[in-house]
């Protein structure tokens, strides 16, 4: 099936839509700032496109009310629109059901621009003994990120696009640098007298062992899970000025089954030549 011109595609889809999920202090804000190359706060809009005062949103969150349908857009990169699931990890069944309904609605939306295109699920590694908590268990075992059989079929075919089969979930292991001091603490006595190169190698090896021992990847891909990650990435030192989220954007692009959506995401990163070359699609 013929592909569609990038400019025409952007005019149709307008924005690449991402749901970002994670516990409080999982590093979600840092990721969004890095992806959009800004330190500014986003503008927030309701479902009707009306701009909402950020103070009002913050006040609502503090009262335990949060509308996942609100859209966050950064002026530095208006081609990306984000939804935040903040609050569901607190254990509210109502908020969890609201998130499930939102994913289902957006996954099966008829209009291209209304669809949810990717989910970033953030799991912080600063408490590596508790990487897979009840919130992760509920999401991956109960959330359906697939599309219904005929939803959007005619609109995609008419426009010459391939209908994506599901919303890809990319698991983001944030604060990965937190494993290094744990590894060093365990090896401190054994590393006395070792060369700098040997110390680095042994610590890196122990970090890998600590990560593997969490068993988090096996649980994420459990056979009974309704949602399974299409990919996963590790991000470290997102609070540092010289780091970026290129790996996350690369994995997200490659996780998309639809070439046109890949092109749409790449087009939001035109200033990132390396990423554009890596993820170039024909």
PDB file of C-alpha atoms in Angstrom:
ATOM      1  CA  UNK A   1       0.000   0.000   0.000  1.00  0.00           C
ATOM      2  CA  UNK A   2       1.335   3.407  -0.929  1.00  0.00           C
ATOM      3  CA  UNK A   3       2.749   5.617   1.781  1.00  0.00           C
ATOM      4  CA  UNK A   4       1.648   9.175   2.277  1.00  0.00           C
ATOM      5  CA  UNK A   5       3.617  12.431   2.073  1.00  0.00           C
ATOM      6  CA  UNK A   6       5.112  13.498   5.417  1.00  0.00           C
ATOM      7  CA  UNK A   7       3.639  16.995   5.291  1.00  0.00           C
ATOM      8  CA  UNK A   8       0.166  15.659   4.436  1.00  0.00           C
ATOM      9  CA  UNK A   9       0.489  13.133   7.257  1.00  0.00           C
ATOM     10  CA  UNK A  10       1.413  15.835   9.776  1.00  0.00           C
ATOM     11  CA  UNK A  11      -1.556  17.912   8.672  1.00  0.00           C
ATOM     12  CA  UNK A  12      -3.833  14.922   9.305  1.00  0.00           C
ATOM     13  CA  UNK A  13      -2.394  13.642  12.559  1.00  0.00           C
ATOM     14  CA  UNK A  14      -1.028  17.001  13.778  1.00  0.00           C
ATOM     15  CA  UNK A  15       0.479  15.506  16.945  1.00  0.00           C
ATOM     16  CA  UNK A  16       2.020  12.252  18.090  1.00  0.00           C
ATOM     17  CA  UNK A  17       0.144  11.223  21.253  1.00  0.00           C
ATOM     18  CA  UNK A  18       1.871   9.527  24.221  1.00  0.00           C
ATOM     19  CA  UNK A  19       0.523   8.323  27.564  1.00  0.00           C
ATOM     20  CA  UNK A  20       3.221   8.416  30.235  1.00  0.00           C
ATOM     21  CA  UNK A  21       2.643   6.236  33.297  1.00  0.00           C
ATOM     22  CA  UNK A  22       4.602   5.888  36.507  1.00  0.00           C
ATOM     23  CA  UNK A  23       4.642   6.327  40.244  1.00  0.00           C
ATOM     24  CA  UNK A  24       5.301   9.624  41.934  1.00  0.00           C
ATOM     25  CA  UNK A  25       8.987  10.563  41.578  1.00  0.00           C
ATOM     26  CA  UNK A  26       9.541   8.067  38.776  1.00  0.00           C
ATOM     27  CA  UNK A  27      11.223  10.777  36.705  1.00  0.00           C
ATOM     28  CA  UNK A  28       8.386  11.384  34.239  1.00  0.00           C
ATOM     29  CA  UNK A  29       8.771  15.162  34.198  1.00  0.00           C
ATOM     30  CA  UNK A  30      12.506  14.905  33.512  1.00  0.00           C
ATOM     31  CA  UNK A  31      11.801  12.606  30.563  1.00  0.00           C
ATOM     32  CA  UNK A  32       9.278  14.984  29.028  1.00  0.00           C
ATOM     33  CA  UNK A  33      11.652  17.918  29.440  1.00  0.00           C
ATOM     34  CA  UNK A  34      14.475  15.998  27.760  1.00  0.00           C
ATOM     35  CA  UNK A  35      12.294  14.737  24.922  1.00  0.00           C
ATOM     36  CA  UNK A  36      11.040  18.254  24.207  1.00  0.00           C
ATOM     37  CA  UNK A  37      14.428  19.872  24.900  1.00  0.00           C
ATOM     38  CA  UNK A  38      13.097  22.391  27.403  1.00  0.00           C
ATOM     39  CA  UNK A  39      12.940  23.236  31.091  1.00  0.00           C
ATOM     40  CA  UNK A  40       9.650  25.089  30.713  1.00  0.00           C
ATOM     41  CA  UNK A  41       6.397  23.730  32.055  1.00  0.00           C
ATOM     42  CA  UNK A  42       3.848  22.449  29.529  1.00  0.00           C
ATOM     43  CA  UNK A  43       0.629  24.126  28.525  1.00  0.00           C
ATOM     44  CA  UNK A  44      -2.389  22.062  29.559  1.00  0.00           C
ATOM     45  CA  UNK A  45      -5.632  21.732  27.606  1.00  0.00           C
ATOM     46  CA  UNK A  46      -8.935  20.032  28.347  1.00  0.00           C
ATOM     47  CA  UNK A  47     -10.767  17.724  25.939  1.00  0.00           C
ATOM     48  CA  UNK A  48     -12.387  20.685  24.200  1.00  0.00           C
ATOM     49  CA  UNK A  49      -9.044  22.354  23.522  1.00  0.00           C
ATOM     50  CA  UNK A  50      -9.449  25.005  26.187  1.00  0.00           C
ATOM     51  CA  UNK A  51      -6.258  25.985  27.984  1.00  0.00           C
ATOM     52  CA  UNK A  52      -6.275  25.231  31.715  1.00  0.00           C
ATOM     53  CA  UNK A  53      -4.404  27.213  34.332  1.00  0.00           C
ATOM     54  CA  UNK A  54      -1.531  25.014  35.594  1.00  0.00           C
ATOM     55  CA  UNK A  55      -2.237  26.098  39.184  1.00  0.00           C
ATOM     56  CA  UNK A  56      -5.779  24.746  38.867  1.00  0.00           C
ATOM     57  CA  UNK A  57      -4.465  21.401  37.620  1.00  0.00           C
ATOM     58  CA  UNK A  58      -1.903  21.212  40.427  1.00  0.00           C
ATOM     59  CA  UNK A  59      -4.593  21.978  42.978  1.00  0.00           C
ATOM     60  CA  UNK A  60      -6.807  19.233  41.571  1.00  0.00           C
ATOM     61  CA  UNK A  61      -3.983  16.683  41.764  1.00  0.00           C
ATOM     62  CA  UNK A  62      -3.313  17.586  45.406  1.00  0.00           C
ATOM     63  CA  UNK A  63      -7.001  16.970  46.156  1.00  0.00           C
ATOM     64  CA  UNK A  64      -6.717  13.561  44.544  1.00  0.00           C
ATOM     65  CA  UNK A  65      -8.471  14.540  41.330  1.00  0.00           C
ATOM     66  CA  UNK A  66      -6.660  14.160  38.036  1.00  0.00           C
ATOM     67  CA  UNK A  67      -8.088  14.027  34.525  1.00  0.00           C
ATOM     68  CA  UNK A  68      -5.970  11.743  32.370  1.00  0.00           C
ATOM     69  CA  UNK A  69      -7.729  13.200  29.322  1.00  0.00           C
ATOM     70  CA  UNK A  70      -6.032  16.568  29.789  1.00  0.00           C
ATOM     71  CA  UNK A  71      -3.355  17.191  27.176  1.00  0.00           C
ATOM     72  CA  UNK A  72       0.137  18.502  27.927  1.00  0.00           C
ATOM     73  CA  UNK A  73       1.985  20.290  25.139  1.00  0.00           C
ATOM     74  CA  UNK A  74       5.404  21.954  25.315  1.00  0.00           C
ATOM     75  CA  UNK A  75       5.941  25.068  23.201  1.00  0.00           C
ATOM     76  CA  UNK A  76       9.375  23.772  22.209  1.00  0.00           C
ATOM     77  CA  UNK A  77       7.856  20.725  20.507  1.00  0.00           C
ATOM     78  CA  UNK A  78       4.137  21.136  19.719  1.00  0.00           C
ATOM     79  CA  UNK A  79       4.239  18.005  17.563  1.00  0.00           C
ATOM     80  CA  UNK A  80       4.055  15.873  20.710  1.00  0.00           C
ATOM     81  CA  UNK A  81       1.076  15.704  23.051  1.00  0.00           C
ATOM     82  CA  UNK A  82       1.257  13.903  26.388  1.00  0.00           C
ATOM     83  CA  UNK A  83      -1.236  12.441  28.820  1.00  0.00           C
ATOM     84  CA  UNK A  84      -0.192  11.731  32.409  1.00  0.00           C
ATOM     85  CA  UNK A  85      -1.695   8.970  34.527  1.00  0.00           C
ATOM     86  CA  UNK A  86      -0.424  10.469  37.783  1.00  0.00           C
ATOM     87  CA  UNK A  87      -2.321   9.193  40.790  1.00  0.00           C
ATOM     88  CA  UNK A  88      -3.308   5.679  39.742  1.00  0.00           C
ATOM     89  CA  UNK A  89      -0.335   4.146  41.550  1.00  0.00           C
ATOM     90  CA  UNK A  90      -1.839   5.337  44.820  1.00  0.00           C
ATOM     91  CA  UNK A  91      -4.249   2.411  44.657  1.00  0.00           C
ATOM     92  CA  UNK A  92      -7.502   4.094  43.688  1.00  0.00           C
ATOM     93  CA  UNK A  93      -9.618   1.576  41.791  1.00  0.00           C
ATOM     94  CA  UNK A  94     -11.629   4.412  40.260  1.00  0.00           C
ATOM     95  CA  UNK A  95      -8.496   6.060  38.823  1.00  0.00           C
ATOM     96  CA  UNK A  96      -7.241   2.730  37.518  1.00  0.00           C
ATOM     97  CA  UNK A  97     -10.531   2.016  35.756  1.00  0.00           C
ATOM     98  CA  UNK A  98     -10.479   5.533  34.340  1.00  0.00           C
ATOM     99  CA  UNK A  99      -7.029   4.880  32.904  1.00  0.00           C
ATOM    100  CA  UNK A 100      -8.160   1.565  31.381  1.00  0.00           C
ATOM    101  CA  UNK A 101     -11.145   3.257  29.776  1.00  0.00           C
ATOM    102  CA  UNK A 102      -8.968   6.056  28.456  1.00  0.00           C
ATOM    103  CA  UNK A 103      -6.548   3.597  26.821  1.00  0.00           C
ATOM    104  CA  UNK A 104      -9.412   1.652  25.268  1.00  0.00           C
ATOM    105  CA  UNK A 105     -11.113   4.796  23.980  1.00  0.00           C
ATOM    106  CA  UNK A 106      -7.940   6.240  22.500  1.00  0.00           C
ATOM    107  CA  UNK A 107      -6.693   2.939  21.095  1.00  0.00           C
ATOM    108  CA  UNK A 108      -9.937   2.518  19.205  1.00  0.00           C
ATOM    109  CA  UNK A 109     -10.562   6.137  18.235  1.00  0.00           C
ATOM    110  CA  UNK A 110     -11.659   6.527  14.622  1.00  0.00           C
ATOM    111  CA  UNK A 111      -9.799   9.770  13.896  1.00  0.00           C
ATOM    112  CA  UNK A 112      -6.045   9.437  13.452  1.00  0.00           C
ATOM    113  CA  UNK A 113      -5.256  12.508  15.504  1.00  0.00           C
ATOM    114  CA  UNK A 114      -7.300  11.245  18.467  1.00  0.00           C
ATOM    115  CA  UNK A 115      -5.586   7.882  18.734  1.00  0.00           C
ATOM    116  CA  UNK A 116      -3.071   6.997  21.400  1.00  0.00           C
ATOM    117  CA  UNK A 117       0.151   6.168  19.570  1.00  0.00           C
ATOM    118  CA  UNK A 118       2.480   4.958  22.344  1.00  0.00           C
ATOM    119  CA  UNK A 119       2.630   4.306  26.089  1.00  0.00           C
ATOM    120  CA  UNK A 120       5.743   4.977  28.158  1.00  0.00           C
ATOM    121  CA  UNK A 121       5.614   3.056  31.433  1.00  0.00           C
ATOM    122  CA  UNK A 122       8.247   4.381  33.851  1.00  0.00           C
ATOM    123  CA  UNK A 123       9.702   2.135  36.558  1.00  0.00           C
ATOM    124  CA  UNK A 124      12.310   3.784  38.826  1.00  0.00           C
ATOM    125  CA  UNK A 125      15.346   1.752  39.854  1.00  0.00           C
ATOM    126  CA  UNK A 126      16.204   3.697  43.007  1.00  0.00           C
ATOM    127  CA  UNK A 127      14.380   0.987  44.982  1.00  0.00           C
ATOM    128  CA  UNK A 128      15.447  -2.053  42.997  1.00  0.00           C
ATOM    129  CA  UNK A 129      13.997  -4.478  45.526  1.00  0.00           C
ATOM    130  CA  UNK A 130      10.512  -3.165  44.720  1.00  0.00           C
ATOM    131  CA  UNK A 131      10.544  -2.661  40.959  1.00  0.00           C
ATOM    132  CA  UNK A 132       7.355  -4.593  40.234  1.00  0.00           C
ATOM    133  CA  UNK A 133       4.664  -3.356  42.571  1.00  0.00           C
ATOM    134  CA  UNK A 134       0.896  -3.730  42.645  1.00  0.00           C
ATOM    135  CA  UNK A 135       0.480  -0.867  40.173  1.00  0.00           C
ATOM    136  CA  UNK A 136       2.654  -2.630  37.575  1.00  0.00           C
ATOM    137  CA  UNK A 137       0.929  -5.955  38.207  1.00  0.00           C
ATOM    138  CA  UNK A 138      -2.515  -4.435  37.643  1.00  0.00           C
ATOM    139  CA  UNK A 139      -1.545  -2.535  34.524  1.00  0.00           C
ATOM    140  CA  UNK A 140       0.177  -5.370  32.682  1.00  0.00           C
ATOM    141  CA  UNK A 141      -2.294  -8.055  33.721  1.00  0.00           C
ATOM    142  CA  UNK A 142      -5.497  -6.075  33.154  1.00  0.00           C
ATOM    143  CA  UNK A 143      -4.981  -3.323  30.571  1.00  0.00           C
ATOM    144  CA  UNK A 144      -5.822  -4.061  26.948  1.00  0.00           C
ATOM    145  CA  UNK A 145      -3.736  -1.911  24.609  1.00  0.00           C
ATOM    146  CA  UNK A 146      -4.998  -3.497  21.394  1.00  0.00           C
ATOM    147  CA  UNK A 147      -7.413  -2.171  18.803  1.00  0.00           C
ATOM    148  CA  UNK A 148     -10.843  -3.617  18.194  1.00  0.00           C
ATOM    149  CA  UNK A 149     -11.173  -5.595  14.970  1.00  0.00           C
ATOM    150  CA  UNK A 150     -12.795  -2.962  12.761  1.00  0.00           C
ATOM    151  CA  UNK A 151     -12.158   0.314  14.583  1.00  0.00           C
ATOM    152  CA  UNK A 152     -10.774   2.943  12.239  1.00  0.00           C
ATOM    153  CA  UNK A 153     -10.446   0.431   9.417  1.00  0.00           C
ATOM    154  CA  UNK A 154     -12.214   2.490   6.797  1.00  0.00           C
ATOM    155  CA  UNK A 155     -10.533   5.787   7.700  1.00  0.00           C
ATOM    156  CA  UNK A 156      -7.062   4.226   7.517  1.00  0.00           C
ATOM    157  CA  UNK A 157      -7.736   2.381   4.252  1.00  0.00           C
ATOM    158  CA  UNK A 158      -9.246   5.469   2.662  1.00  0.00           C
ATOM    159  CA  UNK A 159      -6.159   7.508   3.508  1.00  0.00           C
ATOM    160  CA  UNK A 160      -3.775   4.845   2.241  1.00  0.00           C
ATOM    161  CA  UNK A 161      -2.416   4.055   5.731  1.00  0.00           C
ATOM    162  CA  UNK A 162      -1.779   0.753   7.457  1.00  0.00           C
ATOM    163  CA  UNK A 163      -3.946   0.275  10.544  1.00  0.00           C
ATOM    164  CA  UNK A 164      -1.704  -0.338  13.596  1.00  0.00           C
ATOM    165  CA  UNK A 165      -2.514  -3.502  15.545  1.00  0.00           C
ATOM    166  CA  UNK A 166      -1.959  -2.148  19.054  1.00  0.00           C
ATOM    167  CA  UNK A 167      -0.561   0.705  21.086  1.00  0.00           C
ATOM    168  CA  UNK A 168       3.065  -0.222  21.818  1.00  0.00           C
ATOM    169  CA  UNK A 169       4.161  -0.112  25.444  1.00  0.00           C
ATOM    170  CA  UNK A 170       7.779   0.900  26.045  1.00  0.00           C
ATOM    171  CA  UNK A 171       8.966   0.290  29.599  1.00  0.00           C
ATOM    172  CA  UNK A 172      11.375   2.963  30.778  1.00  0.00           C
ATOM    173  CA  UNK A 173      13.653   1.999  33.655  1.00  0.00           C
ATOM    174  CA  UNK A 174      14.443   5.400  35.121  1.00  0.00           C
ATOM    175  CA  UNK A 175      17.130   6.397  37.626  1.00  0.00           C
ATOM    176  CA  UNK A 176      19.227   3.449  36.487  1.00  0.00           C
ATOM    177  CA  UNK A 177      22.293   5.131  37.942  1.00  0.00           C
ATOM    178  CA  UNK A 178      20.956   4.225  41.407  1.00  0.00           C
ATOM    179  CA  UNK A 179      22.156   0.634  40.935  1.00  0.00           C
ATOM    180  CA  UNK A 180      25.802   1.636  40.682  1.00  0.00           C
ATOM    181  CA  UNK A 181      26.361   2.719  44.335  1.00  0.00           C
ATOM    182  CA  UNK A 182      24.529  -0.432  45.466  1.00  0.00           C
ATOM    183  CA  UNK A 183      26.885  -2.548  43.371  1.00  0.00           C
ATOM    184  CA  UNK A 184      29.916  -0.630  44.620  1.00  0.00           C
ATOM    185  CA  UNK A 185      28.839  -1.071  48.234  1.00  0.00           C
ATOM    186  CA  UNK A 186      28.586  -4.824  47.801  1.00  0.00           C
ATOM    187  CA  UNK A 187      31.971  -5.083  46.076  1.00  0.00           C
ATOM    188  CA  UNK A 188      33.889  -2.461  48.043  1.00  0.00           C
ATOM    189  CA  UNK A 189      36.148  -4.887  49.913  1.00  0.00           C
ATOM    190  CA  UNK A 190      36.781  -7.025  46.838  1.00  0.00           C
ATOM    191  CA  UNK A 191      37.799  -4.018  44.770  1.00  0.00           C
ATOM    192  CA  UNK A 192      40.684  -2.936  46.993  1.00  0.00           C
ATOM    193  CA  UNK A 193      43.844  -2.829  44.937  1.00  0.00           C
ATOM    194  CA  UNK A 194      42.027  -3.357  41.625  1.00  0.00           C
ATOM    195  CA  UNK A 195      42.789  -1.127  38.670  1.00  0.00           C
ATOM    196  CA  UNK A 196      40.304   1.532  37.614  1.00  0.00           C
ATOM    197  CA  UNK A 197      39.401  -0.492  34.544  1.00  0.00           C
ATOM    198  CA  UNK A 198      38.831  -3.636  36.569  1.00  0.00           C
ATOM    199  CA  UNK A 199      36.750  -1.769  39.139  1.00  0.00           C
ATOM    200  CA  UNK A 200      34.509  -0.367  36.420  1.00  0.00           C
ATOM    201  CA  UNK A 201      34.104  -3.766  34.794  1.00  0.00           C
ATOM    202  CA  UNK A 202      33.219  -5.516  38.069  1.00  0.00           C
ATOM    203  CA  UNK A 203      30.752  -2.807  39.091  1.00  0.00           C
ATOM    204  CA  UNK A 204      29.074  -2.853  35.678  1.00  0.00           C
ATOM    205  CA  UNK A 205      28.808  -6.632  35.866  1.00  0.00           C
ATOM    206  CA  UNK A 206      27.229  -6.434  39.331  1.00  0.00           C
ATOM    207  CA  UNK A 207      24.760  -3.793  38.118  1.00  0.00           C
ATOM    208  CA  UNK A 208      23.613  -6.221  35.414  1.00  0.00           C
ATOM    209  CA  UNK A 209      23.237  -8.959  38.021  1.00  0.00           C
ATOM    210  CA  UNK A 210      21.212  -6.717  40.312  1.00  0.00           C
ATOM    211  CA  UNK A 211      18.918  -5.795  37.439  1.00  0.00           C
ATOM    212  CA  UNK A 212      18.471  -9.419  36.363  1.00  0.00           C
ATOM    213  CA  UNK A 213      17.812 -10.507  39.941  1.00  0.00           C
ATOM    214  CA  UNK A 214      14.833  -8.171  40.206  1.00  0.00           C
ATOM    215  CA  UNK A 215      13.024 -10.498  37.814  1.00  0.00           C
ATOM    216  CA  UNK A 216      11.140  -7.487  36.484  1.00  0.00           C
ATOM    217  CA  UNK A 217      11.532  -8.372  32.792  1.00  0.00           C
ATOM    218  CA  UNK A 218      10.101 -11.857  33.335  1.00  0.00           C
ATOM    219  CA  UNK A 219       7.123 -10.417  35.191  1.00  0.00           C
ATOM    220  CA  UNK A 220       6.508  -7.758  32.556  1.00  0.00           C
ATOM    221  CA  UNK A 221       6.356 -10.427  29.861  1.00  0.00           C
ATOM    222  CA  UNK A 222       4.346 -12.961  31.874  1.00  0.00           C
ATOM    223  CA  UNK A 223       2.185 -15.278  29.735  1.00  0.00           C
ATOM    224  CA  UNK A 224      -1.014 -14.167  31.482  1.00  0.00           C
ATOM    225  CA  UNK A 225      -0.411 -10.445  30.930  1.00  0.00           C
ATOM    226  CA  UNK A 226      -2.862  -8.669  28.636  1.00  0.00           C
ATOM    227  CA  UNK A 227      -0.344  -5.899  28.000  1.00  0.00           C
ATOM    228  CA  UNK A 228       3.276  -6.701  27.273  1.00  0.00           C
ATOM    229  CA  UNK A 229       6.083  -4.273  26.545  1.00  0.00           C
ATOM    230  CA  UNK A 230       7.180  -4.000  22.937  1.00  0.00           C
ATOM    231  CA  UNK A 231      10.553  -2.742  24.129  1.00  0.00           C
ATOM    232  CA  UNK A 232      12.382  -1.426  27.170  1.00  0.00           C
ATOM    233  CA  UNK A 233      15.095   1.160  27.744  1.00  0.00           C
ATOM    234  CA  UNK A 234      17.291   2.238  30.617  1.00  0.00           C
ATOM    235  CA  UNK A 235      17.708   5.914  31.361  1.00  0.00           C
ATOM    236  CA  UNK A 236      20.235   7.335  33.804  1.00  0.00           C
ATOM    237  CA  UNK A 237      21.142  10.791  35.100  1.00  0.00           C
ATOM    238  CA  UNK A 238      18.195  12.533  33.501  1.00  0.00           C
ATOM    239  CA  UNK A 239      18.796  15.433  35.883  1.00  0.00           C
ATOM    240  CA  UNK A 240      22.156  16.122  34.208  1.00  0.00           C
ATOM    241  CA  UNK A 241      22.387  18.661  31.341  1.00  0.00           C
ATOM    242  CA  UNK A 242      24.427  16.404  29.045  1.00  0.00           C
ATOM    243  CA  UNK A 243      21.947  13.511  28.902  1.00  0.00           C
ATOM    244  CA  UNK A 244      19.094  12.904  26.469  1.00  0.00           C
ATOM    245  CA  UNK A 245      16.209  10.571  25.669  1.00  0.00           C
ATOM    246  CA  UNK A 246      17.321   9.617  22.170  1.00  0.00           C
ATOM    247  CA  UNK A 247      17.275   5.918  23.072  1.00  0.00           C
ATOM    248  CA  UNK A 248      13.658   6.153  24.218  1.00  0.00           C
ATOM    249  CA  UNK A 249      12.622   7.943  21.022  1.00  0.00           C
ATOM    250  CA  UNK A 250      14.512   5.419  18.907  1.00  0.00           C
ATOM    251  CA  UNK A 251      12.872   2.435  20.627  1.00  0.00           C
ATOM    252  CA  UNK A 252       9.457   4.077  20.403  1.00  0.00           C
ATOM    253  CA  UNK A 253       9.855   4.667  16.682  1.00  0.00           C
ATOM    254  CA  UNK A 254      10.962   1.102  16.019  1.00  0.00           C
ATOM    255  CA  UNK A 255       8.145  -0.272  18.197  1.00  0.00           C
ATOM    256  CA  UNK A 256       5.513   1.287  15.941  1.00  0.00           C
ATOM    257  CA  UNK A 257       4.005  -1.184  13.466  1.00  0.00           C
ATOM    258  CA  UNK A 258       2.848   1.601  11.209  1.00  0.00           C
ATOM    259  CA  UNK A 259       5.393   3.253   8.883  1.00  0.00           C
ATOM    260  CA  UNK A 260       3.410   6.460   8.686  1.00  0.00           C
ATOM    261  CA  UNK A 261       3.340   6.816  12.470  1.00  0.00           C
ATOM    262  CA  UNK A 262       7.089   6.199  12.535  1.00  0.00           C
ATOM    263  CA  UNK A 263       7.457   9.042  10.075  1.00  0.00           C
ATOM    264  CA  UNK A 264       5.197  11.243  12.181  1.00  0.00           C
ATOM    265  CA  UNK A 265       7.282  10.711  15.319  1.00  0.00           C
ATOM    266  CA  UNK A 266      10.552  11.226  13.478  1.00  0.00           C
ATOM    267  CA  UNK A 267       9.231  14.476  12.049  1.00  0.00           C
ATOM    268  CA  UNK A 268       8.829  15.852  15.590  1.00  0.00           C
ATOM    269  CA  UNK A 269      12.584  15.377  16.071  1.00  0.00           C
ATOM    270  CA  UNK A 270      13.896  17.094  12.961  1.00  0.00           C
ATOM    271  CA  UNK A 271      16.609  18.896  14.914  1.00  0.00           C
ATOM    272  CA  UNK A 272      17.954  15.507  16.038  1.00  0.00           C
ATOM    273  CA  UNK A 273      19.851  14.408  12.921  1.00  0.00           C
ATOM    274  CA  UNK A 274      21.331  11.275  14.513  1.00  0.00           C
ATOM    275  CA  UNK A 275      17.915   9.998  15.557  1.00  0.00           C
ATOM    276  CA  UNK A 276      16.401  10.795  12.155  1.00  0.00           C
ATOM    277  CA  UNK A 277      19.140   8.810  10.402  1.00  0.00           C
ATOM    278  CA  UNK A 278      18.856   5.850  12.812  1.00  0.00           C
ATOM    279  CA  UNK A 279      15.098   5.629  12.538  1.00  0.00           C
ATOM    280  CA  UNK A 280      14.739   6.563   8.871  1.00  0.00           C
ATOM    281  CA  UNK A 281      11.922   4.671   7.205  1.00  0.00           C
ATOM    282  CA  UNK A 282      11.252   4.160   3.535  1.00  0.00           C
TER     283      UNK A 282
END
